[in-house]
Every structure is written in structure tokens, then in C-alpha cells.
Short mmCIF file of C-alpha atoms in Angstrom, two decimals:
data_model
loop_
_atom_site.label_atom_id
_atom_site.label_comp_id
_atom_site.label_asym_id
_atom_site.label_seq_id
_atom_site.Cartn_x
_atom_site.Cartn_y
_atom_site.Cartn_z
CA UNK O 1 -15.03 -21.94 -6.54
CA UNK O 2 -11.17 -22.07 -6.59
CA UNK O 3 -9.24 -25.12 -5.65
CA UNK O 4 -6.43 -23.65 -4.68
CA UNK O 5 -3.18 -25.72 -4.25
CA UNK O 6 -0.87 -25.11 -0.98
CA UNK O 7 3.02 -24.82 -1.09
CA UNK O 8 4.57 -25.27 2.50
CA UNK O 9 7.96 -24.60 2.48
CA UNK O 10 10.59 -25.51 4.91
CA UNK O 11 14.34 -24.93 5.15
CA UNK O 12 13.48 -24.54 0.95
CA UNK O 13 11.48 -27.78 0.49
CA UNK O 14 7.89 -28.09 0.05
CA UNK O 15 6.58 -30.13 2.92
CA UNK O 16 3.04 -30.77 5.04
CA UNK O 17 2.91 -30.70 8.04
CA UNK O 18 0.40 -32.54 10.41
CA UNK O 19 -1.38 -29.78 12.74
CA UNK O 20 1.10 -27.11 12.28
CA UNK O 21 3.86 -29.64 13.82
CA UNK O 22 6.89 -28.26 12.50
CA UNK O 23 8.79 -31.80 13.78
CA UNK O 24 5.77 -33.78 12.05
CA UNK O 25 7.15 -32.78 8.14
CA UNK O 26 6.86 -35.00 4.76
CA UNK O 27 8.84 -33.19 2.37
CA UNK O 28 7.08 -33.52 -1.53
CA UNK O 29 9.50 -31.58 -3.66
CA UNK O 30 12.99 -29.59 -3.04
CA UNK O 31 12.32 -27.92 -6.48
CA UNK O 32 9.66 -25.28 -4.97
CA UNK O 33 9.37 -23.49 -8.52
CA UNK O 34 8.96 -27.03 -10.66
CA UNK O 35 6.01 -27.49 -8.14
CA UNK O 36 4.13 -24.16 -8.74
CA UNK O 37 4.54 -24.71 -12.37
CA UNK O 38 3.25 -28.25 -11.78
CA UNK O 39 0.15 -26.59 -10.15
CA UNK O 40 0.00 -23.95 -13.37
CA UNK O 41 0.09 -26.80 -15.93
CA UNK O 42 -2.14 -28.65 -13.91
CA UNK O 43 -5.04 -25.52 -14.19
CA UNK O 44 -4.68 -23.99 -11.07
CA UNK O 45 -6.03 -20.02 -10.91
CA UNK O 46 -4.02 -19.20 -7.51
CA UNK O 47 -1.61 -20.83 -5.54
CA UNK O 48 -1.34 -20.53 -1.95
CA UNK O 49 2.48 -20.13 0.08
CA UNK O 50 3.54 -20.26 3.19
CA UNK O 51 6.92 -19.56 4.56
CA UNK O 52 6.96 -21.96 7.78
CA UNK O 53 10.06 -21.27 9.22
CA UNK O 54 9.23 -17.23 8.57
CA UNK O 55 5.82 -18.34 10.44
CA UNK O 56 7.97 -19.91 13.66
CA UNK O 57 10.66 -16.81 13.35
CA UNK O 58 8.46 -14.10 12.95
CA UNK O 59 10.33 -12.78 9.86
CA UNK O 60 10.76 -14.06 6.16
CA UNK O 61 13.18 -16.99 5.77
CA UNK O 62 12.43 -18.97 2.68
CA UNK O 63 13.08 -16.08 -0.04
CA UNK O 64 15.06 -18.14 -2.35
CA UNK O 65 12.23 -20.77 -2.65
CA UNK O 66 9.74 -17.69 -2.73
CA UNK O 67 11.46 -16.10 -5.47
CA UNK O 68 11.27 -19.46 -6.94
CA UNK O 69 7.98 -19.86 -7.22
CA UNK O 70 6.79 -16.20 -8.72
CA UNK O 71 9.34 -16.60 -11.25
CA UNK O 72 8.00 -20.32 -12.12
CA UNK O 73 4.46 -19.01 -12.73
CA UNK O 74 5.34 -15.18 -13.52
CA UNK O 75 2.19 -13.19 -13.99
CA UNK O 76 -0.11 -16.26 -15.17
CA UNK O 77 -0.80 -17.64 -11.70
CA UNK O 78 -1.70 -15.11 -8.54
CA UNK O 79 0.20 -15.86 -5.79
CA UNK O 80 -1.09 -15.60 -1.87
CA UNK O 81 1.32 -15.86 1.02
CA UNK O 82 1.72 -15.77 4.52
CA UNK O 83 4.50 -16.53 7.35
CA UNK O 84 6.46 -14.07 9.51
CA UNK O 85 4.79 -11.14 8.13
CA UNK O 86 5.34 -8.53 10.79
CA UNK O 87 5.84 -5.19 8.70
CA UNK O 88 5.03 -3.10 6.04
CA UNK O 89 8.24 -2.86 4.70
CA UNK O 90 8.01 -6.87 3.87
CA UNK O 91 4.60 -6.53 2.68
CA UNK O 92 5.84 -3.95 0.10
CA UNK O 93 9.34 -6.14 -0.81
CA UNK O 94 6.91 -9.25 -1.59
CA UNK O 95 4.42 -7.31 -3.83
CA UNK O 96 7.47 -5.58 -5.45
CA UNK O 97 8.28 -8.81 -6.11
CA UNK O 98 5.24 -10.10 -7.33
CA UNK O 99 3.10 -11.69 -5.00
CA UNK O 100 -0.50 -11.08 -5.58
CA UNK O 101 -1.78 -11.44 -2.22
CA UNK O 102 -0.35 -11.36 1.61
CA UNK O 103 -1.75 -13.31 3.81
CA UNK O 104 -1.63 -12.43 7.79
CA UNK O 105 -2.11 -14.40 10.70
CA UNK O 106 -0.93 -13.93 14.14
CA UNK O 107 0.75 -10.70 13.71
CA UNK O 108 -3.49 -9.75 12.61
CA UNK O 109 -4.60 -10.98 16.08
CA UNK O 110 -1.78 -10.03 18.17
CA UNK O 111 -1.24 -6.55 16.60
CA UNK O 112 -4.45 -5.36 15.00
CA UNK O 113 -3.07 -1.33 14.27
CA UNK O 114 -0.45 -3.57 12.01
CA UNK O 115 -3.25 -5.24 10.08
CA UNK O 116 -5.27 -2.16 9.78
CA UNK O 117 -2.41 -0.41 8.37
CA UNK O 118 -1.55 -3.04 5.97
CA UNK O 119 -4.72 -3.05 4.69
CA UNK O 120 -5.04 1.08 4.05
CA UNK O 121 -1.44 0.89 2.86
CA UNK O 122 -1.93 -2.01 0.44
CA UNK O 123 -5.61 -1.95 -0.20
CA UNK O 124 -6.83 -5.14 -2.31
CA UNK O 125 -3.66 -7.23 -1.36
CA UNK O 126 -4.15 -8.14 2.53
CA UNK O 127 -5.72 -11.32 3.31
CA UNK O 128 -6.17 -12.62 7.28
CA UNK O 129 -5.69 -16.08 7.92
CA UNK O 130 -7.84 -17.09 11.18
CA UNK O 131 -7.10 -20.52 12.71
CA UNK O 132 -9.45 -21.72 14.98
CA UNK O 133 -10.97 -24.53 17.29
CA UNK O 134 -14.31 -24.79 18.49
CA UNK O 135 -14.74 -21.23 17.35
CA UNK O 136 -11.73 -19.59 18.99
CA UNK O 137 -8.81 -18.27 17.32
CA UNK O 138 -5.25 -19.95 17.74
CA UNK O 139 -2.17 -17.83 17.14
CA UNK O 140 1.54 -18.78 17.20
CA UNK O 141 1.54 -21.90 14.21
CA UNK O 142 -1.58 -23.33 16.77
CA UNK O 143 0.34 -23.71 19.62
CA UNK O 144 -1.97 -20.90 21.76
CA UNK O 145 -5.32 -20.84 22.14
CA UNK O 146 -7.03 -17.35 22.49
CA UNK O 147 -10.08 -15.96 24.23
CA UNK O 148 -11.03 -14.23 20.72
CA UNK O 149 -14.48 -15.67 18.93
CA UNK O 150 -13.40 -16.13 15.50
CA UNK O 151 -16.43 -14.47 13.77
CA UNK O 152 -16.27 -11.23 16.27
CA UNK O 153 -12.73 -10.94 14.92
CA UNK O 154 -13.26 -11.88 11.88
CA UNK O 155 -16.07 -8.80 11.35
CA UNK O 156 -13.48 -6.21 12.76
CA UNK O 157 -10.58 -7.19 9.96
CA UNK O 158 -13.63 -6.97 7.66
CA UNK O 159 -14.02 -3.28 8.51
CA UNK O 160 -10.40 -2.89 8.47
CA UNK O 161 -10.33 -3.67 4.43
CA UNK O 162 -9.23 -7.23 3.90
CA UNK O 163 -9.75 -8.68 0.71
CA UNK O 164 -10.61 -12.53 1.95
CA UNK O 165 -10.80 -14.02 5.19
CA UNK O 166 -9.04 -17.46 5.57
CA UNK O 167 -10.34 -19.91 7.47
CA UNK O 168 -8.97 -23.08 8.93
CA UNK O 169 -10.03 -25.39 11.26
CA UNK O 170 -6.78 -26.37 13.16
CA UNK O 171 -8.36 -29.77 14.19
CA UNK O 172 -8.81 -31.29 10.87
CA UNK O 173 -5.38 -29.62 8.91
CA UNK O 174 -3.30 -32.05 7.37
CA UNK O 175 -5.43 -34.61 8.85
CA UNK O 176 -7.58 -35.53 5.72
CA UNK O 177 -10.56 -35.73 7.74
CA UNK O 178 -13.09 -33.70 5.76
CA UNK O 179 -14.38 -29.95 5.86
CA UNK O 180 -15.84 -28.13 8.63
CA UNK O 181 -18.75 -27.28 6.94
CA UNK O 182 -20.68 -25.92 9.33
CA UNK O 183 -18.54 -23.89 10.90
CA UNK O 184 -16.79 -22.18 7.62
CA UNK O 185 -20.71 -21.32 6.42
CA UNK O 186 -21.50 -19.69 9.92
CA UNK O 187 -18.73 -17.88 9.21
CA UNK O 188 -19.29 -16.97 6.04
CA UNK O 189 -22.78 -16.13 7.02
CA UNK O 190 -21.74 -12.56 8.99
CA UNK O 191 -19.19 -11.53 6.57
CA UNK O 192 -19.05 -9.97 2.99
CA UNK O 193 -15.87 -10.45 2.28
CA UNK O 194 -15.23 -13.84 0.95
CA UNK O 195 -13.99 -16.79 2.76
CA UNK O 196 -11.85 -19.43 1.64
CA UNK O 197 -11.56 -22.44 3.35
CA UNK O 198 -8.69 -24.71 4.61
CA UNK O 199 -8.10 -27.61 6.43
CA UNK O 200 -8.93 -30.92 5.88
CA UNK O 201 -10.22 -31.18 2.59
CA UNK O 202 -9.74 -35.23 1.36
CA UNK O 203 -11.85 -35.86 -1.65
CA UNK O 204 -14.17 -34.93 -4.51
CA UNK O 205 -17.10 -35.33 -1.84
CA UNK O 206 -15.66 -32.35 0.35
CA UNK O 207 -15.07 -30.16 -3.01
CA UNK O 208 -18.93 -31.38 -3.59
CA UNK O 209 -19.92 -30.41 -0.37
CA UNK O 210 -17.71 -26.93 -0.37
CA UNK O 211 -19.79 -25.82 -3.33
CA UNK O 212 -23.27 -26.67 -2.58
CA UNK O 213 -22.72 -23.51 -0.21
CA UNK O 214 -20.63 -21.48 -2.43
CA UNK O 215 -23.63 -19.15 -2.44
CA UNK O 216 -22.97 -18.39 1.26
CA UNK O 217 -19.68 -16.18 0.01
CA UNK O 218 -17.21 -19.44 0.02
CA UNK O 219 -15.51 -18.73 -2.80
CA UNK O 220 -11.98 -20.95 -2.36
CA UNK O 221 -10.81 -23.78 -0.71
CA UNK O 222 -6.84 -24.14 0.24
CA UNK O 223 -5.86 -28.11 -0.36
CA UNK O 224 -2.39 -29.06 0.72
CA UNK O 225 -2.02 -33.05 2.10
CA UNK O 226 -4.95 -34.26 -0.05
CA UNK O 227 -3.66 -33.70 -3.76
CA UNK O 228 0.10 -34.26 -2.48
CA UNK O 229 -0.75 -37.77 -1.09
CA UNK O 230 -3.23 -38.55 -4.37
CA UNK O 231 -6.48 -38.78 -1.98
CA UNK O 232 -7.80 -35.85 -4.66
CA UNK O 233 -6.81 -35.48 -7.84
CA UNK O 234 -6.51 -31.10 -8.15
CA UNK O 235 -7.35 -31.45 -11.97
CA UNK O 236 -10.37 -33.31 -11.80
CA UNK O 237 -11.61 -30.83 -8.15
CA UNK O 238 -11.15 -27.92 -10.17
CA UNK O 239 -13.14 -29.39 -13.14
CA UNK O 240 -15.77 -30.80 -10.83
CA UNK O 241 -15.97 -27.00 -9.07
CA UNK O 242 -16.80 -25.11 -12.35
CA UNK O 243 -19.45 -27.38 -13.28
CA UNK O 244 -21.47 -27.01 -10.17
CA UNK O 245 -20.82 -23.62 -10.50
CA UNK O 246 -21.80 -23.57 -13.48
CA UNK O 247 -24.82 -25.33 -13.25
CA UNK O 248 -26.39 -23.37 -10.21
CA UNK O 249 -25.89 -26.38 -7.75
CA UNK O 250 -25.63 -24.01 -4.66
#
């Protein structure tokens, strides 16, 4: 089980954000690449990025911070991230650059022939991100609600090639409320592909919880707010994760 820290970044700060509010910010760090290498020093095995105001625009607009970051950890910690990736042209410029993984989101749901073509294009680099909410899938940083059932979509990007699916629950991100469990295993359930989870993981009890079903093909967890604010300590979550994992404690 990874713990996998989050990097947010905003107008070239790292920040969290409170249910994808882009006006409801706490900025951690403006030194994006001293945080990554933070996160390296630290133990982490991947890091996870998001470009929020590339997420809002619909195109890339933290490259400087991006940049950053790979050049902080060079080729000793993958790198996975998502925001305003619309194109395969981007999608090449980032891996050129050295991102491990790319993450898409909206443009996945709203454009599936994009995703699909991402995927054959960069095979074992595409992850989808699905947000969701009573098990249907937001788009547009949360702010609509769609008719799609999260696992029904989920299968089809399966087929498609994606190396991970992503899966938050939008009504517990940021809000240090716990895991949604249940829903990330039924998930998990009707897919191969591994899921990594996101979204409202507080404490050593939800990395606990997260890897008594690790067996279910949960094989991450994305934690942003939580080791920011000091409610989990990321050393000691990572530590705690291989030894269940270790030990068989499924």
C-alpha cells in the first residue's frame, strides 16, 4: 500500500483546498520543489500533482512549479499528475519532461475518444481520476454532477488501458472526515486495474482500515490536508502500511 503525498498547486504555491473550492485555499509552501523533496526524504514512493488553476482553465498553468518538482526528486520519486489535461500533445510535453504518470479527469468523462487515445498512445502512463458522490461521477473541479454510475464508467476506461483508477469521494476531500470504505472496495471489487484512493483520509486508523482491504486491488491512497495539518504523520502511515502488508493483515 502506497501513501502517497498530494501537491496542490495554485498560482505556484502548494495549497488545499476544501471540496475543490478554489476561493477556500490554505497555502503550505511557495517552494513547490523543497516540498517534493520534503516528501522524498520523508520515504515517499510516488507523489501525487495537481495543477489547479490548469484544472479550472482547461490547459496547463503551473509549469514553473511543475518543473520544480521533477527536478527536486529527478528519477528517485515517480511523479502522477493531473489538471487541464486536454491533449496529447501535453501528455507527451509532461512525460518528455519526466512525469511518470498523467492523471485525467473531466476531459476522461466528457471526451472519452481523448482518453482512449491517450491511453493507446501512452500505454502504462494514463491514469483516470473519477470524483464522485453517492456513486455518480462529478466533472468540472465538482461543481457538476453527472448521470454517469461511477463503476459503469469506471469498467469502460478499464477496457480502454488505464493503468490505475483514482477514486475520490468529493464529500469527504479536504474535509478530514475518514475514508469511504465501502464505496472505494465496491469499486475496487469490478475492476482489475488498481484503485487508489483519495479523499478524506485523517489518521493512522483510516491507513489501518485502507489496508485491511488492500487485497480487494487498493493498492494507494492519495493524502493531502491530513499530513499538511499534522492529523497523520506520512512517515509513520507509510511504515504502518508495509507492516500490514507485510504481515498478511488483509
Amino acid at each position: 500500500m502506497l501513501i502517497i503525498p498530494a501537491i496542490d498547486l495554485k498560482d505556484g504555491h502548494c495549497v488545499r483546498l476544501k471540496q475543490g473550492d478554489m476561493n477556500d485555499a490554505t497555502v503550505f509552501s511557495e517552494d513547490p520543489g523543497a516540498m517534493a523533496r520534503q516528501w522524498l526524504d520523508q520515504g515517499a514512493r510516488r507523489l501525487h500533482v495537481v495543477d489547479l488553476n490548469g484544472a479550472a482553465a482547461g490547459k496547463p498553468k503551473n509549469q514553473p512549479a511543475i518543473r520544480a518538482i521533477v527536478k527536486a526528486v529527478g528519477s528517485e520519486l515517480p511523479v502522477q499528475l493531473g489538471g487541464g489535461i486536454r491533449d496529447l500533445d501535453t501528455i507527451e510535453a509532461y512525460i518528455d519532461a519526466g512525469i511518470s504518470y498523467i492523471v485525467i479527469g473531466t476531459a476522461a468523462v466528457k471526451t472519452p475518444g481523448f482518453l482512449q487515445e491517450a491511453c493507446t498512445a501512452f500505454q502504462g502512463h494514463i491514469i483516470v481520476a473519477l470524483d464522485a458522490k453517492d456513486g455518480k461521477v462529478a466533472v468540472d473541479g465538482w461543481s457538476k454532477m453527472t448521470g454517469h454510475d461511477v463503476v459503469d464508467l469506471a469498467k469502460k476506461f478499464e477496457d480502454y488501458g488505464v493503468e490505475a483508477v483514482i477514486y475520490t469521494d468529493i464529500g469527504r476531500d479536504g474535509m478530514l472526515t475518514g475514508v469511504n470504505i465501502e464505496a472505494t472496495v465496491a469499486l475496487a471489487r469490478q475492476l482489475n486495474v488498481p484503485v487508489i484512493a483519495s479523499g478524506g483520509i485523517t489518521d493512522l486508523e483510516d491507513v489501518k482500515k485502507l489496508c485491511a482491504v488492500e487485497s480487494e486491488g487498493i493498492t494507494g491512497a492519495i493524502t493531502g490536508r491530513a499530513v499538511y495539518q499534522g492529523t497523520l504523520d506520512f512517515k509513520a502511515a507509510q511504515t504502518l502500511a508495509d507492516k500490514l502488508s507485510k504481515s498478511g493483515k488483509k
